Amino acid sequence: MRRLVLGFVALAIVSAPLAQGEGPLDETRITLRQEVLRLINNDRQGQGLAPVSLDLETSAVADAYCRNQIANGTTGHFTIDNLAPYMRYSFAGGNDGVSENAAAWSANYRFSDRAVYEMARRSEQAMMSERPPHDGHRRTILDPFATYVGIGLAWEKGEFRLAQEFIRRYVSWSRPLPRAAAADEPISGSGRPADGYRIEAISVHHEAIPEAITARVANAISSYSLPEKRRDYLPRLRSYASRRDDGTIHLMREEYSDGSRGDFTVGADGAFNFTVPLREGPGIYTVVVWVTKKGDRSPIAASNISIRVDRPAHSFAGTR
């Protein structure tokens, strides 16, 4: 008896093998990953959207998560470490915006190559068949701002897991934010938006450090989102002087509607530098950089960078 479980989120580099494989299952995994990518891009093309490219490093992280799900007997977006998908992606070194789809199948027999292909195809079909307001998977696949996707796959002893990690890559980081720090340690990073985009704002979300949970609790969680506790920060505005006809100098200072002048610097070339305020004490701080395309008013969440802040500082692997 087959059972399909879907998980959705709307909006970790650790040493991991690249997603092109690791043994006898290599060929099947590579072929299946390309087929899932084809299905995704066919669905996007049908809605007039640009295709996404395969991200192999994110696929490797997603593969590891799928294997952990099978080992721990979990489905959906959480396993027993209780890390939300944006934390997993960030702690693995990811710097971009990310949204996850997840699917799980169970059966009482071993899967053939044809069987795993059919489960992947039917998972994509089920996601795309959703209707509002319960259409989170479909909206994630059809995210108009997604640029890449990581595709995770694992199957063993009658269990199949699929994870789609849709990525919004619009910021290049010259100095990436760390993934861990002591509570009194300054945290700052620098980057630049892609050509044709500008930094709109930066949000910092805060939540408690996750504690381990049981598989039963993990399987009862059907979705996730960033915590509601957040602070928003705006680019610092300019001051400039102009000479009047009478020869006097007139100093102008831009201000926001609340009278403030902004919180972080943005250069003439669009590069920004941001120091994360640790006002809430220990916990997980997730930094979301918002960008907009010049001439457009639609904001894009271009990062989900999670930082563990406690005492003493914990060491995670480097970023990419």
mmCIF file of C-alpha atoms in Angstrom:
data_model
loop_
_atom_site.group_PDB
_atom_site.id
_atom_site.type_symbol
_atom_site.label_atom_id
_atom_site.label_comp_id
_atom_site.label_asym_id
_atom_site.label_seq_id
_atom_site.Cartn_x
_atom_site.Cartn_y
_atom_site.Cartn_z
ATOM 1 C CA MET A 1 0.000 0.000 0.000
ATOM 2 C CA ARG A 2 1.557 3.278 -1.053
ATOM 3 C CA ARG A 3 1.219 6.438 0.974
ATOM 4 C CA LEU A 4 2.078 9.941 -0.244
ATOM 5 C CA VAL A 5 2.756 12.769 2.193
ATOM 6 C CA LEU A 6 3.354 16.314 0.985
ATOM 7 C CA GLY A 7 4.886 19.134 2.955
ATOM 8 C CA PHE A 8 5.094 22.848 2.129
ATOM 9 C CA VAL A 9 6.782 26.058 3.220
ATOM 10 C CA ALA A 10 6.070 29.482 1.758
ATOM 11 C CA LEU A 11 8.491 31.530 2.482
ATOM 12 C CA ALA A 12 24.555 23.612 6.483
ATOM 13 C CA ILE A 13 28.782 24.329 3.333
ATOM 14 C CA VAL A 14 29.197 21.154 5.407
ATOM 15 C CA SER A 15 31.368 18.531 3.840
ATOM 16 C CA ALA A 16 28.999 16.668 1.539
ATOM 17 C CA PRO A 17 29.489 14.793 -1.718
ATOM 18 C CA LEU A 18 28.278 16.595 -4.801
ATOM 19 C CA ALA A 19 24.830 15.490 -5.838
ATOM 20 C CA GLN A 20 26.032 13.548 -8.853
ATOM 21 C CA GLY A 21 26.082 10.423 -6.748
ATOM 22 C CA GLU A 22 27.890 7.947 -4.607
ATOM 23 C CA GLY A 23 27.774 4.379 -5.917
ATOM 24 C CA PRO A 24 25.461 1.991 -7.724
ATOM 25 C CA LEU A 25 22.494 4.370 -7.447
ATOM 26 C CA ASP A 26 24.375 7.185 -9.188
ATOM 27 C CA GLU A 27 22.917 6.736 -12.629
ATOM 28 C CA THR A 28 19.338 6.446 -11.411
ATOM 29 C CA ARG A 29 19.671 9.458 -9.120
ATOM 30 C CA ILE A 30 21.266 11.637 -11.812
ATOM 31 C CA THR A 31 18.628 10.647 -14.377
ATOM 32 C CA LEU A 32 15.763 11.103 -11.928
ATOM 33 C CA ARG A 33 17.036 14.501 -10.804
ATOM 34 C CA GLN A 34 17.144 15.704 -14.395
ATOM 35 C CA GLU A 35 13.637 14.381 -14.979
ATOM 36 C CA VAL A 36 12.274 16.205 -11.924
ATOM 37 C CA LEU A 37 13.987 19.379 -13.175
ATOM 38 C CA ARG A 38 12.325 18.872 -16.572
ATOM 39 C CA LEU A 39 8.907 18.459 -14.951
ATOM 40 C CA ILE A 40 9.404 21.614 -12.877
ATOM 41 C CA ASN A 41 10.467 23.702 -15.853
ATOM 42 C CA ASN A 42 7.638 22.362 -18.013
ATOM 43 C CA ASP A 43 5.199 23.500 -15.342
ATOM 44 C CA ARG A 44 6.876 26.899 -15.107
ATOM 45 C CA GLN A 45 6.953 27.322 -18.874
ATOM 46 C CA GLY A 46 3.238 26.571 -18.996
ATOM 47 C CA GLN A 47 2.692 29.652 -16.841
ATOM 48 C CA GLY A 48 5.045 31.871 -18.834
ATOM 49 C CA LEU A 49 7.836 31.731 -16.242
ATOM 50 C CA ALA A 50 11.571 31.449 -16.828
ATOM 51 C CA PRO A 51 13.168 28.043 -16.121
ATOM 52 C CA VAL A 52 15.226 27.405 -12.989
ATOM 53 C CA SER A 53 18.714 25.913 -13.112
ATOM 54 C CA LEU A 54 19.829 22.908 -11.078
ATOM 55 C CA ASP A 55 22.018 23.738 -8.079
ATOM 56 C CA LEU A 56 24.196 20.701 -7.348
ATOM 57 C CA GLU A 57 25.459 21.810 -3.931
ATOM 58 C CA THR A 58 21.941 22.469 -2.669
ATOM 59 C CA SER A 59 20.876 19.126 -4.162
ATOM 60 C CA ALA A 60 23.599 17.396 -2.118
ATOM 61 C CA VAL A 61 22.282 19.045 1.068
ATOM 62 C CA ALA A 62 18.724 18.027 0.108
ATOM 63 C CA ASP A 63 19.879 14.448 -0.581
ATOM 64 C CA ALA A 64 21.343 14.258 2.925
ATOM 65 C CA TYR A 65 18.107 15.554 4.417
ATOM 66 C CA CYS A 66 16.054 12.967 2.516
ATOM 67 C CA ARG A 67 18.343 10.191 3.777
ATOM 68 C CA ASN A 68 18.021 11.497 7.336
ATOM 69 C CA GLN A 69 14.250 11.507 6.985
ATOM 70 C CA ILE A 70 14.230 7.835 6.030
ATOM 71 C CA ALA A 71 16.680 6.948 8.817
ATOM 72 C CA ASN A 72 14.616 8.841 11.412
ATOM 73 C CA GLY A 73 11.200 7.792 10.125
ATOM 74 C CA THR A 74 10.081 11.366 9.436
ATOM 75 C CA THR A 75 8.281 13.152 6.600
ATOM 76 C CA GLY A 76 7.723 16.757 5.591
ATOM 77 C CA HIS A 77 9.952 19.701 6.543
ATOM 78 C CA PHE A 78 11.331 18.585 9.895
ATOM 79 C CA THR A 79 13.258 15.695 11.309
ATOM 80 C CA ILE A 80 14.291 15.018 14.903
ATOM 81 C CA ASP A 81 16.838 17.885 15.072
ATOM 82 C CA ASN A 82 13.857 20.293 14.734
ATOM 83 C CA LEU A 83 15.691 22.589 12.304
ATOM 84 C CA ALA A 84 13.399 24.485 9.937
ATOM 85 C CA PRO A 85 14.319 24.240 6.230
ATOM 86 C CA TYR A 86 15.746 27.758 6.115
ATOM 87 C CA MET A 87 18.041 26.839 9.033
ATOM 88 C CA ARG A 88 19.218 23.625 7.350
ATOM 89 C CA TYR A 89 19.955 25.476 4.124
ATOM 90 C CA SER A 90 21.731 28.308 5.924
ATOM 91 C CA PHE A 91 23.780 26.114 8.279
ATOM 92 C CA ALA A 92 24.913 24.171 5.201
ATOM 93 C CA GLY A 93 26.336 27.408 3.804
ATOM 94 C CA GLY A 94 23.432 28.760 1.723
ATOM 95 C CA ASN A 95 23.150 32.551 1.463
ATOM 96 C CA ASP A 96 20.033 32.904 -0.686
ATOM 97 C CA GLY A 97 16.279 32.998 -0.283
ATOM 98 C CA VAL A 98 14.826 29.478 -0.154
ATOM 99 C CA SER A 99 11.395 27.795 -0.199
ATOM 100 C CA GLU A 100 10.914 24.058 0.157
ATOM 101 C CA ASN A 101 8.507 21.444 -1.180
ATOM 102 C CA ALA A 102 8.695 17.939 0.271
ATOM 103 C CA ALA A 103 7.038 14.624 -0.597
ATOM 104 C CA ALA A 104 7.204 11.141 0.939
ATOM 105 C CA TRP A 105 6.047 7.715 -0.194
ATOM 106 C CA SER A 106 5.893 4.467 1.778
ATOM 107 C CA ALA A 107 5.285 0.929 0.520
ATOM 108 C CA ASN A 108 5.855 -2.650 1.644
ATOM 109 C CA TYR A 109 8.244 -3.530 -1.182
ATOM 110 C CA ARG A 110 11.528 -2.350 -2.661
ATOM 111 C CA PHE A 111 11.328 0.252 -5.403
ATOM 112 C CA SER A 112 12.426 -0.285 -8.988
ATOM 113 C CA ASP A 113 13.826 2.533 -11.117
ATOM 114 C CA ARG A 114 10.437 2.815 -12.788
ATOM 115 C CA ALA A 115 8.695 3.017 -9.411
ATOM 116 C CA VAL A 116 10.835 5.920 -8.122
ATOM 117 C CA TYR A 117 10.330 7.803 -11.377
ATOM 118 C CA GLU A 118 6.573 7.323 -11.106
ATOM 119 C CA MET A 119 6.536 8.541 -7.492
ATOM 120 C CA ALA A 120 8.519 11.658 -8.440
ATOM 121 C CA ARG A 121 6.188 12.344 -11.378
ATOM 122 C CA ARG A 122 3.043 11.848 -9.324
ATOM 123 C CA SER A 123 4.431 14.056 -6.551
ATOM 124 C CA GLU A 124 4.963 16.923 -9.008
ATOM 125 C CA GLN A 125 1.515 16.312 -10.493
ATOM 126 C CA ALA A 126 -0.125 16.365 -7.056
ATOM 127 C CA MET A 127 1.585 19.632 -6.171
ATOM 128 C CA MET A 128 0.556 21.299 -9.413
ATOM 129 C CA SER A 129 -3.045 20.069 -9.040
ATOM 130 C CA GLU A 130 -3.589 22.064 -5.853
ATOM 131 C CA ARG A 131 -6.170 24.847 -5.797
ATOM 132 C CA PRO A 132 -6.335 28.041 -3.703
ATOM 133 C CA PRO A 133 -6.183 28.603 -0.869
ATOM 134 C CA HIS A 134 -4.457 25.246 -0.277
ATOM 135 C CA ASP A 135 -1.960 25.564 -3.112
ATOM 136 C CA GLY A 136 1.328 26.194 -1.325
ATOM 137 C CA HIS A 137 3.328 23.617 -3.312
ATOM 138 C CA ARG A 138 2.071 24.959 -6.603
ATOM 139 C CA ARG A 139 2.911 28.543 -5.666
ATOM 140 C CA THR A 140 6.410 27.483 -4.649
ATOM 141 C CA ILE A 141 7.027 25.748 -7.998
ATOM 142 C CA LEU A 142 5.681 28.812 -9.794
ATOM 143 C CA ASP A 143 7.639 31.363 -7.772
ATOM 144 C CA PRO A 144 8.386 34.008 -10.435
ATOM 145 C CA PHE A 145 11.551 35.066 -8.576
ATOM 146 C CA ALA A 146 13.120 31.600 -8.228
ATOM 147 C CA THR A 147 16.382 31.253 -10.161
ATOM 148 C CA TYR A 148 17.722 27.838 -9.074
ATOM 149 C CA VAL A 149 16.439 24.625 -7.517
ATOM 150 C CA GLY A 150 18.099 21.927 -5.468
ATOM 151 C CA ILE A 151 16.480 18.493 -5.848
ATOM 152 C CA GLY A 152 16.990 15.962 -3.067
ATOM 153 C CA LEU A 153 16.211 12.249 -3.520
ATOM 154 C CA ALA A 154 16.499 9.146 -1.370
ATOM 155 C CA TRP A 155 14.835 5.733 -1.413
ATOM 156 C CA GLU A 156 15.440 2.618 0.643
ATOM 157 C CA LYS A 157 13.424 -0.352 1.929
ATOM 158 C CA GLY A 158 10.069 0.893 0.735
ATOM 159 C CA GLU A 159 10.609 4.532 1.695
ATOM 160 C CA PHE A 160 10.973 7.373 -0.852
ATOM 161 C CA ARG A 161 11.693 11.034 -0.115
ATOM 162 C CA LEU A 162 11.776 14.015 -2.472
ATOM 163 C CA ALA A 163 12.752 17.594 -1.568
ATOM 164 C CA GLN A 164 12.649 20.626 -3.866
ATOM 165 C CA GLU A 165 14.626 23.635 -2.623
ATOM 166 C CA PHE A 166 13.703 26.684 -4.721
ATOM 167 C CA ILE A 167 16.358 29.392 -4.516
ATOM 168 C CA ARG A 168 16.194 33.144 -5.111
ATOM 169 C CA ARG A 169 19.783 34.209 -5.841
ATOM 170 C CA TYR A 170 19.991 37.992 -6.142
ATOM 171 C CA VAL A 171 22.802 38.952 -3.748
ATOM 172 C CA SER A 172 26.543 38.316 -4.019
ATOM 173 C CA TRP A 173 28.219 38.342 -0.610
ATOM 174 C CA SER A 174 31.752 39.750 -0.402
ATOM 175 C CA ARG A 175 31.740 39.076 3.348
ATOM 176 C CA PRO A 176 29.070 36.495 4.233
ATOM 177 C CA LEU A 177 27.385 36.598 7.603
ATOM 178 C CA PRO A 178 28.657 33.986 10.082
ATOM 179 C CA ARG A 179 26.427 31.098 11.068
ATOM 180 C CA ALA A 180 27.220 31.240 14.785
ATOM 181 C CA ALA A 181 28.438 33.776 17.297
ATOM 182 C CA ALA A 182 28.622 34.514 21.006
ATOM 183 C CA ALA A 183 25.887 36.706 22.412
ATOM 184 C CA ASP A 184 28.251 39.687 22.772
ATOM 185 C CA GLU A 185 30.072 39.201 19.459
ATOM 186 C CA PRO A 186 29.555 41.772 16.659
ATOM 187 C CA ILE A 187 28.083 40.221 13.498
ATOM 188 C CA SER A 188 28.324 41.987 10.161
ATOM 189 C CA GLY A 189 28.317 41.185 6.471
ATOM 190 C CA SER A 190 28.703 42.917 3.117
ATOM 191 C CA GLY A 191 27.261 42.230 -0.303
ATOM 192 C CA ARG A 192 25.931 43.603 -3.543
ATOM 193 C CA PRO A 193 22.610 43.017 -5.332
ATOM 194 C CA ALA A 194 22.547 41.615 -8.855
ATOM 195 C CA ASP A 195 22.749 44.086 -11.722
ATOM 196 C CA GLY A 196 19.462 45.894 -12.176
ATOM 197 C CA TYR A 197 18.372 45.374 -8.541
ATOM 198 C CA ARG A 198 18.648 47.462 -5.391
ATOM 199 C CA ILE A 199 18.466 46.799 -1.653
ATOM 200 C CA GLU A 200 15.037 47.692 -0.314
ATOM 201 C CA ALA A 201 15.321 46.670 3.355
ATOM 202 C CA ILE A 202 16.704 44.041 5.720
ATOM 203 C CA SER A 203 14.555 42.133 8.224
ATOM 204 C CA VAL A 204 15.921 40.240 11.226
ATOM 205 C CA HIS A 205 13.735 37.500 12.733
ATOM 206 C CA HIS A 206 14.362 35.970 16.149
ATOM 207 C CA GLU A 207 13.346 32.664 17.727
ATOM 208 C CA ALA A 208 14.550 30.273 20.406
ATOM 209 C CA ILE A 209 17.265 27.734 19.626
ATOM 210 C CA PRO A 210 15.441 24.556 18.507
ATOM 211 C CA GLU A 211 15.404 21.538 20.791
ATOM 212 C CA ALA A 212 15.321 17.943 19.565
ATOM 213 C CA ILE A 213 11.882 16.419 18.995
ATOM 214 C CA THR A 214 10.517 12.934 18.390
ATOM 215 C CA ALA A 215 9.664 11.593 14.954
ATOM 216 C CA ARG A 216 5.995 11.620 15.894
ATOM 217 C CA VAL A 217 6.111 15.335 16.726
ATOM 218 C CA ALA A 218 8.094 16.105 13.551
ATOM 219 C CA ASN A 219 5.542 14.293 11.388
ATOM 220 C CA ALA A 220 2.691 16.310 12.910
ATOM 221 C CA ILE A 221 4.177 19.587 11.628
ATOM 222 C CA SER A 222 2.625 20.283 8.240
ATOM 223 C CA SER A 223 4.263 23.622 7.369
ATOM 224 C CA TYR A 224 6.669 26.247 8.625
ATOM 225 C CA SER A 225 7.369 29.950 8.343
ATOM 226 C CA LEU A 226 9.767 32.526 9.671
ATOM 227 C CA PRO A 227 8.969 33.667 13.222
ATOM 228 C CA GLU A 228 6.702 36.677 13.638
ATOM 229 C CA LYS A 229 9.162 38.413 15.961
ATOM 230 C CA ARG A 230 11.178 40.659 13.641
ATOM 231 C CA ARG A 231 12.762 44.069 13.252
ATOM 232 C CA ASP A 232 13.057 45.890 9.937
ATOM 233 C CA TYR A 233 15.992 48.066 8.892
ATOM 234 C CA LEU A 234 16.198 50.554 6.011
ATOM 235 C CA PRO A 235 19.063 51.900 3.883
ATOM 236 C CA ARG A 236 20.612 55.103 5.178
ATOM 237 C CA LEU A 237 19.395 58.148 3.238
ATOM 238 C CA ARG A 238 21.571 60.819 1.681
ATOM 239 C CA SER A 239 22.489 64.365 2.630
ATOM 240 C CA TYR A 240 23.492 66.771 -0.122
ATOM 241 C CA ALA A 241 24.083 70.453 -0.660
ATOM 242 C CA SER A 242 22.984 72.786 -3.453
ATOM 243 C CA ARG A 243 24.051 76.342 -4.239
ATOM 244 C CA ARG A 244 21.261 78.898 -4.610
ATOM 245 C CA ASP A 245 21.242 81.845 -7.006
ATOM 246 C CA ASP A 246 22.184 84.198 -4.173
ATOM 247 C CA GLY A 247 25.336 82.197 -3.537
ATOM 248 C CA THR A 248 24.193 80.547 -0.305
ATOM 249 C CA ILE A 249 24.530 76.805 0.259
ATOM 250 C CA HIS A 250 21.340 74.899 0.977
ATOM 251 C CA LEU A 251 21.751 71.589 2.856
ATOM 252 C CA MET A 252 19.155 68.908 2.117
ATOM 253 C CA ARG A 253 18.657 65.767 4.200
ATOM 254 C CA GLU A 254 16.387 62.939 3.058
ATOM 255 C CA GLU A 255 14.176 61.374 5.697
ATOM 256 C CA TYR A 256 11.680 58.537 5.904
ATOM 257 C CA SER A 257 8.066 59.304 6.841
ATOM 258 C CA ASP A 258 8.773 58.668 10.532
ATOM 259 C CA GLY A 259 11.648 61.150 10.533
ATOM 260 C CA SER A 260 14.396 58.512 10.620
ATOM 261 C CA ARG A 261 17.318 58.510 8.203
ATOM 262 C CA GLY A 262 17.979 54.777 7.881
ATOM 263 C CA ASP A 263 20.019 52.069 9.540
ATOM 264 C CA PHE A 264 22.741 50.704 7.224
ATOM 265 C CA THR A 265 24.915 52.044 4.456
ATOM 266 C CA VAL A 266 24.438 51.453 0.734
ATOM 267 C CA GLY A 267 27.090 52.695 -1.678
ATOM 268 C CA ALA A 268 26.566 54.393 -5.012
ATOM 269 C CA ASP A 269 27.263 51.026 -6.676
ATOM 270 C CA GLY A 270 24.542 49.328 -4.600
ATOM 271 C CA ALA A 271 26.941 47.516 -2.246
ATOM 272 C CA PHE A 272 25.745 47.342 1.353
ATOM 273 C CA ASN A 273 27.210 46.678 4.776
ATOM 274 C CA PHE A 274 25.001 45.484 7.628
ATOM 275 C CA THR A 275 25.672 44.792 11.297
ATOM 276 C CA VAL A 276 23.073 42.468 12.839
ATOM 277 C CA PRO A 277 21.661 43.949 16.071
ATOM 278 C CA LEU A 278 21.433 41.185 18.697
ATOM 279 C CA ARG A 279 18.734 42.893 20.723
ATOM 280 C CA GLU A 280 16.825 39.770 21.716
ATOM 281 C CA GLY A 281 19.673 37.909 23.412
ATOM 282 C CA PRO A 282 20.494 34.268 22.617
ATOM 283 C CA GLY A 283 18.546 32.424 19.918
ATOM 284 C CA ILE A 284 18.379 32.016 16.153
ATOM 285 C CA TYR A 285 18.527 35.261 14.171
ATOM 286 C CA THR A 286 17.445 34.905 10.527
ATOM 287 C CA VAL A 287 18.426 37.754 8.217
ATOM 288 C CA VAL A 288 16.236 38.456 5.165
ATOM 289 C CA VAL A 289 17.630 40.869 2.589
ATOM 290 C CA TRP A 290 14.849 42.380 0.491
ATOM 291 C CA VAL A 291 15.652 43.535 -3.056
ATOM 292 C CA THR A 292 13.577 45.066 -5.817
ATOM 293 C CA LYS A 293 14.173 45.246 -9.523
ATOM 294 C CA LYS A 294 14.717 48.812 -10.651
ATOM 295 C CA GLY A 295 11.434 50.135 -11.973
ATOM 296 C CA ASP A 296 9.436 47.422 -10.146
ATOM 297 C CA ARG A 297 7.796 47.586 -6.722
ATOM 298 C CA SER A 298 7.637 43.838 -6.003
ATOM 299 C CA PRO A 299 9.988 42.989 -3.084
ATOM 300 C CA ILE A 300 11.995 39.751 -3.285
ATOM 301 C CA ALA A 301 13.177 37.898 -0.175
ATOM 302 C CA ALA A 302 16.751 37.297 -1.376
ATOM 303 C CA SER A 303 18.185 35.596 1.716
ATOM 304 C CA ASN A 304 17.258 33.402 4.664
ATOM 305 C CA ILE A 305 20.525 33.446 6.627
ATOM 306 C CA SER A 306 20.196 31.915 10.089
ATOM 307 C CA ILE A 307 22.742 32.667 12.809
ATOM 308 C CA ARG A 308 22.892 30.743 16.076
ATOM 309 C CA VAL A 309 23.723 33.116 18.905
ATOM 310 C CA ASP A 310 24.591 31.693 22.297
ATOM 311 C CA ARG A 311 27.517 31.426 24.675
ATOM 312 C CA PRO A 312 30.080 30.214 23.782
ATOM 313 C CA ALA A 313 30.051 30.606 19.983
ATOM 314 C CA HIS A 314 29.410 27.402 18.021
ATOM 315 C CA SER A 315 31.394 26.631 14.904
ATOM 316 C CA PHE A 316 29.618 25.794 11.654
ATOM 317 C CA ALA A 317 31.242 25.183 8.278
ATOM 318 C CA GLY A 318 31.981 28.039 5.891
ATOM 319 C CA THR A 319 29.493 29.621 3.541
ATOM 320 C CA ARG A 320 29.213 29.597 -0.185
#
